[in-house]
Amino acid sequence: MAIKKQYLKSKPVCKVTFSVPAEEAKKVAVVGTFNEWNEKKAVKLKKLKSGTFKGTVDLEKDNSYEFRYVVDGTYINDEQADAYAWSDYAGAENGVLNL
């Protein structure tokens, strides 16, 4: 898994690209505080020929966002998250992006 951050000079925005190697998966998405943990608003990642799912979202910089991947209905964390935060609601840790 990988997270790439690209800060824009013209706007207070960071383009965040998520990459998840999941050859066997049918669907991969990203949910978090930036889309109210709503799977209908999730950032859907596109499957590449390599088997990696990839997608980009523009997020306001100078903020922190909690997030998790949803791989075929299972929530997983990215080991490259900037930090982790405990969620009583999920009973697990969420990955944190610091922009």
Short mmCIF file of N, CA and C in Angstrom, two decimals, residues 12-77:
data_model
loop_
_atom_site.label_atom_id
_atom_site.label_comp_id
_atom_site.label_asym_id
_atom_site.label_seq_id
_atom_site.Cartn_x
_atom_site.Cartn_y
_atom_site.Cartn_z
N PRO A 12 -5.14 25.82 -1.63
CA PRO A 12 -4.80 25.21 -0.33
C PRO A 12 -5.23 23.75 -0.28
N VAL A 13 -4.77 22.97 -1.26
CA VAL A 13 -5.23 21.60 -1.45
C VAL A 13 -4.04 20.67 -1.61
N CYS A 14 -4.22 19.44 -1.17
CA CYS A 14 -3.22 18.39 -1.39
C CYS A 14 -3.91 17.26 -2.16
N LYS A 15 -3.30 16.86 -3.27
CA LYS A 15 -3.81 15.70 -4.02
C LYS A 15 -3.21 14.46 -3.37
N VAL A 16 -4.06 13.60 -2.85
CA VAL A 16 -3.60 12.39 -2.17
C VAL A 16 -3.96 11.19 -3.06
N THR A 17 -2.93 10.44 -3.44
CA THR A 17 -3.14 9.24 -4.26
C THR A 17 -2.95 8.01 -3.39
N PHE A 18 -3.96 7.17 -3.38
CA PHE A 18 -3.94 5.92 -2.61
C PHE A 18 -3.68 4.77 -3.57
N SER A 19 -2.77 3.87 -3.21
CA SER A 19 -2.50 2.67 -4.01
C SER A 19 -2.59 1.45 -3.10
N VAL A 20 -3.36 0.46 -3.55
CA VAL A 20 -3.56 -0.76 -2.76
C VAL A 20 -3.35 -1.98 -3.67
N PRO A 21 -2.29 -2.76 -3.43
CA PRO A 21 -2.13 -3.99 -4.21
C PRO A 21 -3.11 -5.05 -3.71
N ALA A 22 -4.07 -5.39 -4.55
CA ALA A 22 -5.11 -6.35 -4.14
C ALA A 22 -5.61 -7.08 -5.38
N GLU A 23 -4.75 -7.89 -5.97
CA GLU A 23 -5.06 -8.58 -7.22
C GLU A 23 -6.35 -9.37 -7.18
N GLU A 24 -6.62 -10.01 -6.05
CA GLU A 24 -7.80 -10.88 -5.93
C GLU A 24 -9.08 -10.11 -5.65
N ALA A 25 -8.96 -8.84 -5.27
CA ALA A 25 -10.14 -8.06 -4.88
C ALA A 25 -10.97 -7.64 -6.08
N LYS A 26 -12.26 -7.47 -5.81
CA LYS A 26 -13.16 -6.98 -6.85
C LYS A 26 -13.36 -5.47 -6.73
N LYS A 27 -13.46 -4.98 -5.47
CA LYS A 27 -13.68 -3.56 -5.23
C LYS A 27 -12.82 -3.07 -4.07
N VAL A 28 -12.21 -1.88 -4.27
CA VAL A 28 -11.45 -1.23 -3.20
C VAL A 28 -11.87 0.24 -3.18
N ALA A 29 -12.12 0.76 -1.99
CA ALA A 29 -12.51 2.16 -1.83
C ALA A 29 -11.84 2.71 -0.57
N VAL A 30 -11.89 4.04 -0.44
CA VAL A 30 -11.34 4.71 0.75
C VAL A 30 -12.47 5.49 1.39
N VAL A 31 -12.66 5.26 2.69
CA VAL A 31 -13.64 6.03 3.46
C VAL A 31 -12.91 6.69 4.62
N GLY A 32 -13.49 7.78 5.10
CA GLY A 32 -12.86 8.46 6.22
C GLY A 32 -13.63 9.70 6.62
N THR A 33 -12.98 10.51 7.44
CA THR A 33 -13.63 11.72 7.92
C THR A 33 -13.89 12.70 6.77
N PHE A 34 -13.15 12.60 5.68
CA PHE A 34 -13.34 13.50 4.53
C PHE A 34 -14.59 13.17 3.72
N ASN A 35 -15.19 11.98 3.90
CA ASN A 35 -16.45 11.66 3.23
C ASN A 35 -17.47 11.07 4.21
N GLU A 36 -17.32 11.46 5.47
CA GLU A 36 -18.26 11.08 6.54
C GLU A 36 -18.40 9.57 6.71
N TRP A 37 -17.34 8.81 6.38
CA TRP A 37 -17.33 7.35 6.50
C TRP A 37 -18.47 6.72 5.71
N ASN A 38 -18.95 7.42 4.70
CA ASN A 38 -20.09 6.96 3.91
C ASN A 38 -19.60 6.20 2.68
N GLU A 39 -19.90 4.91 2.61
CA GLU A 39 -19.42 4.11 1.47
C GLU A 39 -20.00 4.58 0.14
N LYS A 40 -21.16 5.24 0.18
CA LYS A 40 -21.74 5.78 -1.06
C LYS A 40 -20.91 6.96 -1.58
N LYS A 41 -20.24 7.68 -0.66
CA LYS A 41 -19.40 8.82 -1.04
C LYS A 41 -17.92 8.42 -1.10
N ALA A 42 -17.64 7.15 -0.94
CA ALA A 42 -16.25 6.66 -0.86
C ALA A 42 -15.48 6.97 -2.14
N VAL A 43 -14.19 7.13 -1.97
CA VAL A 43 -13.29 7.29 -3.12
C VAL A 43 -13.06 5.88 -3.66
N LYS A 44 -13.63 5.60 -4.82
CA LYS A 44 -13.48 4.27 -5.41
C LYS A 44 -12.15 4.21 -6.16
N LEU A 45 -11.36 3.20 -5.86
CA LEU A 45 -10.07 3.04 -6.51
C LEU A 45 -10.25 2.18 -7.76
N LYS A 46 -9.51 2.53 -8.80
CA LYS A 46 -9.61 1.84 -10.08
C LYS A 46 -8.54 0.76 -10.16
N LYS A 47 -8.94 -0.43 -10.63
CA LYS A 47 -8.00 -1.55 -10.73
C LYS A 47 -7.15 -1.39 -11.99
N LEU A 48 -5.83 -1.42 -11.81
CA LEU A 48 -4.88 -1.35 -12.91
C LEU A 48 -4.53 -2.76 -13.38
N LYS A 49 -3.92 -2.86 -14.55
CA LYS A 49 -3.53 -4.17 -15.08
C LYS A 49 -2.59 -4.92 -14.14
N SER A 50 -1.82 -4.17 -13.35
CA SER A 50 -0.87 -4.78 -12.41
C SER A 50 -1.56 -5.45 -11.22
N GLY A 51 -2.88 -5.19 -11.07
CA GLY A 51 -3.60 -5.74 -9.92
C GLY A 51 -3.68 -4.76 -8.77
N THR A 52 -3.04 -3.60 -8.92
CA THR A 52 -3.08 -2.55 -7.89
C THR A 52 -4.28 -1.65 -8.14
N PHE A 53 -4.97 -1.29 -7.08
CA PHE A 53 -6.06 -0.33 -7.15
C PHE A 53 -5.51 1.04 -6.83
N LYS A 54 -5.91 2.06 -7.59
CA LYS A 54 -5.36 3.39 -7.41
C LYS A 54 -6.44 4.44 -7.58
N GLY A 55 -6.36 5.51 -6.77
CA GLY A 55 -7.30 6.61 -6.87
C GLY A 55 -6.77 7.84 -6.18
N THR A 56 -7.26 9.01 -6.60
CA THR A 56 -6.78 10.28 -6.07
C THR A 56 -7.95 11.10 -5.55
N VAL A 57 -7.71 11.80 -4.46
CA VAL A 57 -8.72 12.70 -3.88
C VAL A 57 -8.02 14.01 -3.51
N ASP A 58 -8.72 15.13 -3.70
CA ASP A 58 -8.20 16.44 -3.29
C ASP A 58 -8.71 16.73 -1.88
N LEU A 59 -7.78 16.98 -0.97
CA LEU A 59 -8.14 17.27 0.42
C LEU A 59 -7.53 18.60 0.83
N GLU A 60 -8.26 19.32 1.67
CA GLU A 60 -7.78 20.61 2.16
C GLU A 60 -6.55 20.39 3.02
N LYS A 61 -5.49 21.19 2.76
CA LYS A 61 -4.27 21.01 3.55
C LYS A 61 -4.42 21.65 4.93
N ASP A 62 -3.42 21.42 5.77
CA ASP A 62 -3.40 21.89 7.16
C ASP A 62 -4.52 21.24 7.99
N ASN A 63 -4.85 20.00 7.64
CA ASN A 63 -5.86 19.24 8.37
C ASN A 63 -5.36 17.81 8.56
N SER A 64 -6.02 17.11 9.47
CA SER A 64 -5.78 15.68 9.65
C SER A 64 -7.07 14.95 9.33
N TYR A 65 -6.95 13.79 8.69
CA TYR A 65 -8.10 13.01 8.30
C TYR A 65 -7.89 11.56 8.72
N GLU A 66 -8.92 10.96 9.32
CA GLU A 66 -8.87 9.52 9.61
C GLU A 66 -9.44 8.80 8.41
N PHE A 67 -8.89 7.62 8.11
CA PHE A 67 -9.37 6.87 6.94
C PHE A 67 -9.07 5.40 7.08
N ARG A 68 -9.76 4.61 6.26
CA ARG A 68 -9.49 3.17 6.13
C ARG A 68 -9.87 2.76 4.72
N TYR A 69 -9.26 1.69 4.26
CA TYR A 69 -9.64 1.10 2.97
C TYR A 69 -10.77 0.11 3.20
N VAL A 70 -11.63 -0.03 2.20
CA VAL A 70 -12.66 -1.06 2.21
C VAL A 70 -12.36 -1.96 1.02
N VAL A 71 -11.85 -3.17 1.32
CA VAL A 71 -11.50 -4.13 0.28
C VAL A 71 -12.53 -5.25 0.30
N ASP A 72 -13.37 -5.27 -0.72
CA ASP A 72 -14.47 -6.25 -0.80
C ASP A 72 -15.25 -6.34 0.51
N GLY A 73 -15.55 -5.18 1.10
CA GLY A 73 -16.36 -5.12 2.31
C GLY A 73 -15.61 -5.22 3.62
N THR A 74 -14.29 -5.48 3.57
CA THR A 74 -13.48 -5.59 4.78
C THR A 74 -12.66 -4.32 4.98
N TYR A 75 -12.73 -3.75 6.18
CA TYR A 75 -11.98 -2.53 6.49
C TYR A 75 -10.54 -2.88 6.84
N ILE A 76 -9.57 -2.20 6.20
CA ILE A 76 -8.16 -2.41 6.53
C ILE A 76 -7.44 -1.07 6.60
N ASN A 77 -6.34 -1.04 7.33
CA ASN A 77 -5.52 0.15 7.45
C ASN A 77 -4.34 0.11 6.50
#
